[in-house]
């Protein structure tokens, strides 16, 4: 499928989408129901993942604190023809069960959430509590190493060092990212929430470093870069320089 609405069309999310699509397919087969899963997307915003997931036939509930994002989600779902399978509700990770059912979902996406919540461990525990037995959790969060490398390559060496030593992985007061994680920190949070870590992937290992003009103008460059990202994603050596980290885990 080559629908441009789908995350696989984006260089920055292709690795996550491939892993997620496969995980949802396996989960759907394991449920033995009609193949459609109940999926919760916490902090899902305008539906970058929710709408494509609904396009696979699953029912998706998006929780996001922004009314504007939820309005954009509704419009995007309608344009993609999946409005009946996408529901948006206003809320956040802290008060998750004020708006959704505890233990009601086959899969939970927690993408771009842990960087911003006051207590990442609590946010993750809530995400896990929303899962049914044997449910799947997909976590995507900002990686420390990618930020350090990016600041250093830009010539901001003091900021790069500051990110390395800062407890939250921030390079200074002007840093728009509240928190970053190493692979060990992120997998530790997931394991601490009672899940079994199945896979860890480095995301945007090269994509943020390669000049856009090269990708846009060099024939075959986009496909080759996608293949390179996919090949490097599972290698632990590249987790330490990835802009984002993706963890796939399951509830026993």
Tab-separated table of C-alpha atoms in Angstrom:
chain	number	residue	atom	x	y	z
A	1	UNK	CA	0.000	0.000	0.000
A	2	UNK	CA	1.353	3.384	-0.972
A	3	UNK	CA	-1.200	5.756	0.520
A	4	UNK	CA	0.721	8.976	1.252
A	5	UNK	CA	-1.341	9.422	4.420
A	6	UNK	CA	0.438	6.420	5.910
A	7	UNK	CA	3.509	6.861	8.104
A	8	UNK	CA	5.568	4.611	5.800
A	9	UNK	CA	5.492	7.513	3.332
A	10	UNK	CA	7.494	9.579	5.786
A	11	UNK	CA	11.202	9.001	6.069
A	12	UNK	CA	11.068	9.881	9.747
A	13	UNK	CA	8.458	7.309	10.711
A	14	UNK	CA	9.003	4.473	8.231
A	15	UNK	CA	10.897	2.241	10.671
A	16	UNK	CA	8.271	2.620	13.397
A	17	UNK	CA	5.433	1.969	10.990
A	18	UNK	CA	6.949	-1.250	9.657
A	19	UNK	CA	7.431	-2.598	13.191
A	20	UNK	CA	3.996	-1.453	14.345
A	21	UNK	CA	2.121	-2.830	11.355
A	22	UNK	CA	3.727	-6.228	11.845
A	23	UNK	CA	2.976	-6.201	15.593
A	24	UNK	CA	-0.681	-5.318	15.018
A	25	UNK	CA	-1.008	-8.040	12.416
A	26	UNK	CA	0.374	-10.632	14.846
A	27	UNK	CA	-1.860	-9.382	17.642
A	28	UNK	CA	-4.946	-9.495	15.431
A	29	UNK	CA	-4.243	-13.095	14.473
A	30	UNK	CA	-3.662	-14.030	18.115
A	31	UNK	CA	-7.001	-12.600	19.298
A	32	UNK	CA	-8.986	-14.981	17.127
A	33	UNK	CA	-11.723	-12.376	16.776
A	34	UNK	CA	-12.692	-10.615	13.558
A	35	UNK	CA	-9.171	-9.332	13.014
A	36	UNK	CA	-9.987	-5.793	14.137
A	37	UNK	CA	-8.193	-4.585	17.259
A	38	UNK	CA	-9.108	-1.908	19.776
A	39	UNK	CA	-6.138	0.476	19.719
A	40	UNK	CA	-5.463	3.409	22.040
A	41	UNK	CA	-3.208	6.208	20.803
A	42	UNK	CA	-2.168	8.400	23.743
A	43	UNK	CA	-1.022	11.831	22.656
A	44	UNK	CA	-1.978	10.856	19.112
A	45	UNK	CA	-2.569	14.434	18.004
A	46	UNK	CA	-3.839	14.846	14.454
A	47	UNK	CA	-3.606	11.141	13.678
A	48	UNK	CA	-0.235	10.551	12.029
A	49	UNK	CA	-0.438	6.963	13.216
A	50	UNK	CA	-4.079	6.630	14.228
A	51	UNK	CA	-5.519	7.195	10.771
A	52	UNK	CA	-3.232	4.683	9.016
A	53	UNK	CA	-3.891	2.153	11.804
A	54	UNK	CA	-7.622	2.631	11.239
A	55	UNK	CA	-6.922	2.119	7.553
A	56	UNK	CA	-5.812	-1.406	8.436
A	57	UNK	CA	-9.301	-2.048	9.811
A	58	UNK	CA	-8.685	-1.429	13.509
A	59	UNK	CA	-10.740	0.747	15.864
A	60	UNK	CA	-8.635	3.600	17.235
A	61	UNK	CA	-9.240	5.919	20.179
A	62	UNK	CA	-6.987	8.985	20.274
A	63	UNK	CA	-6.445	10.836	23.551
A	64	UNK	CA	-4.861	14.272	23.229
A	65	UNK	CA	-5.032	17.480	25.290
A	66	UNK	CA	-5.278	19.750	22.230
A	67	UNK	CA	-8.743	20.531	20.793
A	68	UNK	CA	-7.107	21.781	17.602
A	69	UNK	CA	-5.235	18.503	17.138
A	70	UNK	CA	-8.428	16.525	17.667
A	71	UNK	CA	-10.239	18.675	15.117
A	72	UNK	CA	-7.460	17.983	12.618
A	73	UNK	CA	-7.728	14.281	13.482
A	74	UNK	CA	-11.455	14.270	12.711
A	75	UNK	CA	-10.861	15.965	9.367
A	76	UNK	CA	-7.977	13.651	8.429
A	77	UNK	CA	-9.974	10.545	9.338
A	78	UNK	CA	-12.898	11.733	7.225
A	79	UNK	CA	-10.652	12.443	4.245
A	80	UNK	CA	-9.138	8.953	4.568
A	81	UNK	CA	-12.561	7.329	4.762
A	82	UNK	CA	-12.044	5.879	8.242
A	83	UNK	CA	-14.068	8.304	10.364
A	84	UNK	CA	-16.260	5.495	11.737
A	85	UNK	CA	-13.170	3.737	13.146
A	86	UNK	CA	-11.477	6.756	14.756
A	87	UNK	CA	-12.619	8.444	17.954
A	88	UNK	CA	-10.887	11.455	19.499
A	89	UNK	CA	-11.226	12.418	23.155
A	90	UNK	CA	-9.620	15.282	25.034
A	91	UNK	CA	-7.362	14.212	27.891
A	92	UNK	CA	-3.808	13.369	28.871
A	93	UNK	CA	-1.676	10.529	30.190
A	94	UNK	CA	-2.058	11.613	33.828
A	95	UNK	CA	-5.858	11.460	33.817
A	96	UNK	CA	-6.116	8.756	31.175
A	97	UNK	CA	-8.851	6.746	32.886
A	98	UNK	CA	-11.053	9.766	33.225
A	99	UNK	CA	-11.723	9.426	29.488
A	100	UNK	CA	-10.970	5.803	28.466
A	101	UNK	CA	-11.539	2.315	29.809
A	102	UNK	CA	-8.933	0.613	31.973
A	103	UNK	CA	-7.819	-2.707	30.466
A	104	UNK	CA	-9.863	-2.160	27.305
A	105	UNK	CA	-7.289	-2.176	24.497
A	106	UNK	CA	-5.378	-4.759	22.503
A	107	UNK	CA	-2.617	-2.271	21.707
A	108	UNK	CA	-1.538	1.095	23.080
A	109	UNK	CA	0.632	3.640	21.271
A	110	UNK	CA	2.609	5.947	23.538
A	111	UNK	CA	4.430	8.079	20.982
A	112	UNK	CA	5.967	11.427	21.878
A	113	UNK	CA	4.414	11.408	25.344
A	114	UNK	CA	7.064	10.457	27.890
A	115	UNK	CA	9.240	13.441	26.974
A	116	UNK	CA	6.543	15.835	28.156
A	117	UNK	CA	4.733	14.295	31.126
A	118	UNK	CA	5.735	15.261	34.653
A	119	UNK	CA	6.287	11.633	35.656
A	120	UNK	CA	7.266	9.294	32.772
A	121	UNK	CA	6.975	6.194	34.976
A	122	UNK	CA	3.406	7.079	35.920
A	123	UNK	CA	2.510	7.871	32.320
A	124	UNK	CA	3.849	4.511	31.224
A	125	UNK	CA	2.048	2.659	34.018
A	126	UNK	CA	-1.216	4.204	32.864
A	127	UNK	CA	-0.535	3.137	29.288
A	128	UNK	CA	0.127	-0.420	30.466
A	129	UNK	CA	-3.003	-0.431	32.627
A	130	UNK	CA	-5.046	0.335	29.514
A	131	UNK	CA	-3.906	-2.938	27.926
A	132	UNK	CA	-5.806	-6.177	27.844
A	133	UNK	CA	-3.910	-9.353	28.813
A	134	UNK	CA	-1.218	-10.134	26.207
A	135	UNK	CA	-1.649	-6.635	24.774
A	136	UNK	CA	1.041	-4.787	22.822
A	137	UNK	CA	2.659	-1.470	23.767
A	138	UNK	CA	4.504	0.760	21.302
A	139	UNK	CA	6.663	3.487	22.873
A	140	UNK	CA	8.423	6.194	20.868
A	141	UNK	CA	10.528	8.812	22.670
A	142	UNK	CA	13.326	11.287	22.067
A	143	UNK	CA	16.818	9.802	22.153
A	144	UNK	CA	19.674	11.492	23.983
A	145	UNK	CA	22.468	10.501	21.611
A	146	UNK	CA	20.858	11.980	18.533
A	147	UNK	CA	20.521	15.387	20.186
A	148	UNK	CA	24.139	15.362	21.387
A	149	UNK	CA	25.371	14.446	17.922
A	150	UNK	CA	23.219	17.074	16.235
A	151	UNK	CA	24.437	19.874	18.532
A	152	UNK	CA	28.053	18.833	18.049
A	153	UNK	CA	27.780	18.680	14.253
A	154	UNK	CA	26.231	22.155	14.312
A	155	UNK	CA	29.295	23.430	16.162
A	156	UNK	CA	27.519	23.869	19.502
A	157	UNK	CA	30.004	21.830	21.507
A	158	UNK	CA	29.175	23.293	24.915
A	159	UNK	CA	25.504	22.526	24.395
A	160	UNK	CA	26.338	18.998	23.251
A	161	UNK	CA	28.304	18.398	26.443
A	162	UNK	CA	25.531	19.940	28.540
A	163	UNK	CA	23.027	17.464	27.084
A	164	UNK	CA	25.351	14.626	27.994
A	165	UNK	CA	25.606	15.595	31.649
A	166	UNK	CA	22.100	16.964	32.200
A	167	UNK	CA	19.799	14.520	34.077
A	168	UNK	CA	17.031	15.169	31.573
A	169	UNK	CA	19.287	15.247	28.519
A	170	UNK	CA	18.647	18.921	27.756
A	171	UNK	CA	21.262	21.120	26.105
A	172	UNK	CA	20.180	24.390	27.706
A	173	UNK	CA	17.322	26.682	28.678
A	174	UNK	CA	16.406	27.188	25.038
A	175	UNK	CA	15.988	23.466	24.435
A	176	UNK	CA	12.358	22.830	23.393
A	177	UNK	CA	12.509	19.179	24.489
A	178	UNK	CA	11.766	18.682	28.213
A	179	UNK	CA	13.394	15.258	28.446
A	180	UNK	CA	15.371	12.677	26.455
A	181	UNK	CA	16.204	9.036	27.064
A	182	UNK	CA	18.927	6.496	26.462
A	183	UNK	CA	17.872	3.034	25.282
A	184	UNK	CA	18.629	1.609	28.733
A	185	UNK	CA	16.509	4.256	30.451
A	186	UNK	CA	13.560	3.686	28.150
A	187	UNK	CA	13.637	-0.102	28.306
A	188	UNK	CA	14.063	0.168	32.088
A	189	UNK	CA	10.858	2.192	32.315
A	190	UNK	CA	8.989	-0.318	30.165
A	191	UNK	CA	10.249	-3.304	32.144
A	192	UNK	CA	9.505	-1.482	35.396
A	193	UNK	CA	5.887	-1.098	34.267
A	194	UNK	CA	5.616	-4.880	34.086
A	195	UNK	CA	6.067	-5.511	30.377
A	196	UNK	CA	8.416	-7.790	28.488
A	197	UNK	CA	10.525	-5.812	26.024
A	198	UNK	CA	10.337	-7.435	22.621
A	199	UNK	CA	12.383	-5.130	20.408
A	200	UNK	CA	14.251	-1.823	20.482
A	201	UNK	CA	14.829	0.278	17.386
A	202	UNK	CA	16.795	3.414	16.685
A	203	UNK	CA	14.720	5.863	14.655
A	204	UNK	CA	16.055	8.665	12.461
A	205	UNK	CA	19.647	7.515	12.825
A	206	UNK	CA	20.681	9.188	9.569
A	207	UNK	CA	17.576	11.007	8.338
A	208	UNK	CA	18.145	14.160	10.399
A	209	UNK	CA	21.814	14.359	9.426
A	210	UNK	CA	21.571	13.943	5.661
A	211	UNK	CA	21.016	17.225	3.731
A	212	UNK	CA	17.460	17.346	2.420
A	213	UNK	CA	18.582	18.580	-0.974
A	214	UNK	CA	20.569	15.381	-1.446
A	215	UNK	CA	17.574	13.183	-0.708
A	216	UNK	CA	15.287	15.254	-2.927
A	217	UNK	CA	17.522	15.512	-5.969
A	218	UNK	CA	19.681	12.386	-6.081
A	219	UNK	CA	17.897	9.576	-7.985
A	220	UNK	CA	17.127	6.642	-5.700
A	221	UNK	CA	18.475	8.427	-2.627
A	222	UNK	CA	15.189	8.282	-0.705
A	223	UNK	CA	14.776	4.532	-1.126
A	224	UNK	CA	18.415	3.882	-0.325
A	225	UNK	CA	18.208	5.994	2.830
A	226	UNK	CA	15.042	4.178	3.917
A	227	UNK	CA	16.820	0.854	3.490
A	228	UNK	CA	19.820	2.137	5.446
A	229	UNK	CA	17.596	3.337	8.287
A	230	UNK	CA	15.848	-0.036	8.419
A	231	UNK	CA	19.152	-1.921	8.451
A	232	UNK	CA	20.605	0.201	11.258
A	233	UNK	CA	17.463	0.424	13.385
A	234	UNK	CA	17.866	-2.904	15.168
A	235	UNK	CA	21.614	-2.641	15.768
A	236	UNK	CA	22.371	-1.578	19.377
A	237	UNK	CA	25.427	0.379	18.242
A	238	UNK	CA	23.160	2.857	16.456
A	239	UNK	CA	20.668	3.262	19.309
A	240	UNK	CA	23.125	5.604	20.981
A	241	UNK	CA	23.001	8.110	18.093
A	242	UNK	CA	19.329	7.868	17.105
A	243	UNK	CA	17.097	10.929	17.270
A	244	UNK	CA	14.287	8.761	18.602
A	245	UNK	CA	14.023	5.359	20.241
A	246	UNK	CA	11.213	2.885	19.702
A	247	UNK	CA	10.391	0.078	22.118
A	248	UNK	CA	7.877	-2.659	21.387
A	249	UNK	CA	6.695	-4.636	24.403
A	250	UNK	CA	3.981	-7.062	25.430
A	251	UNK	CA	1.923	-7.613	28.549
A	252	UNK	CA	2.138	-11.135	29.932
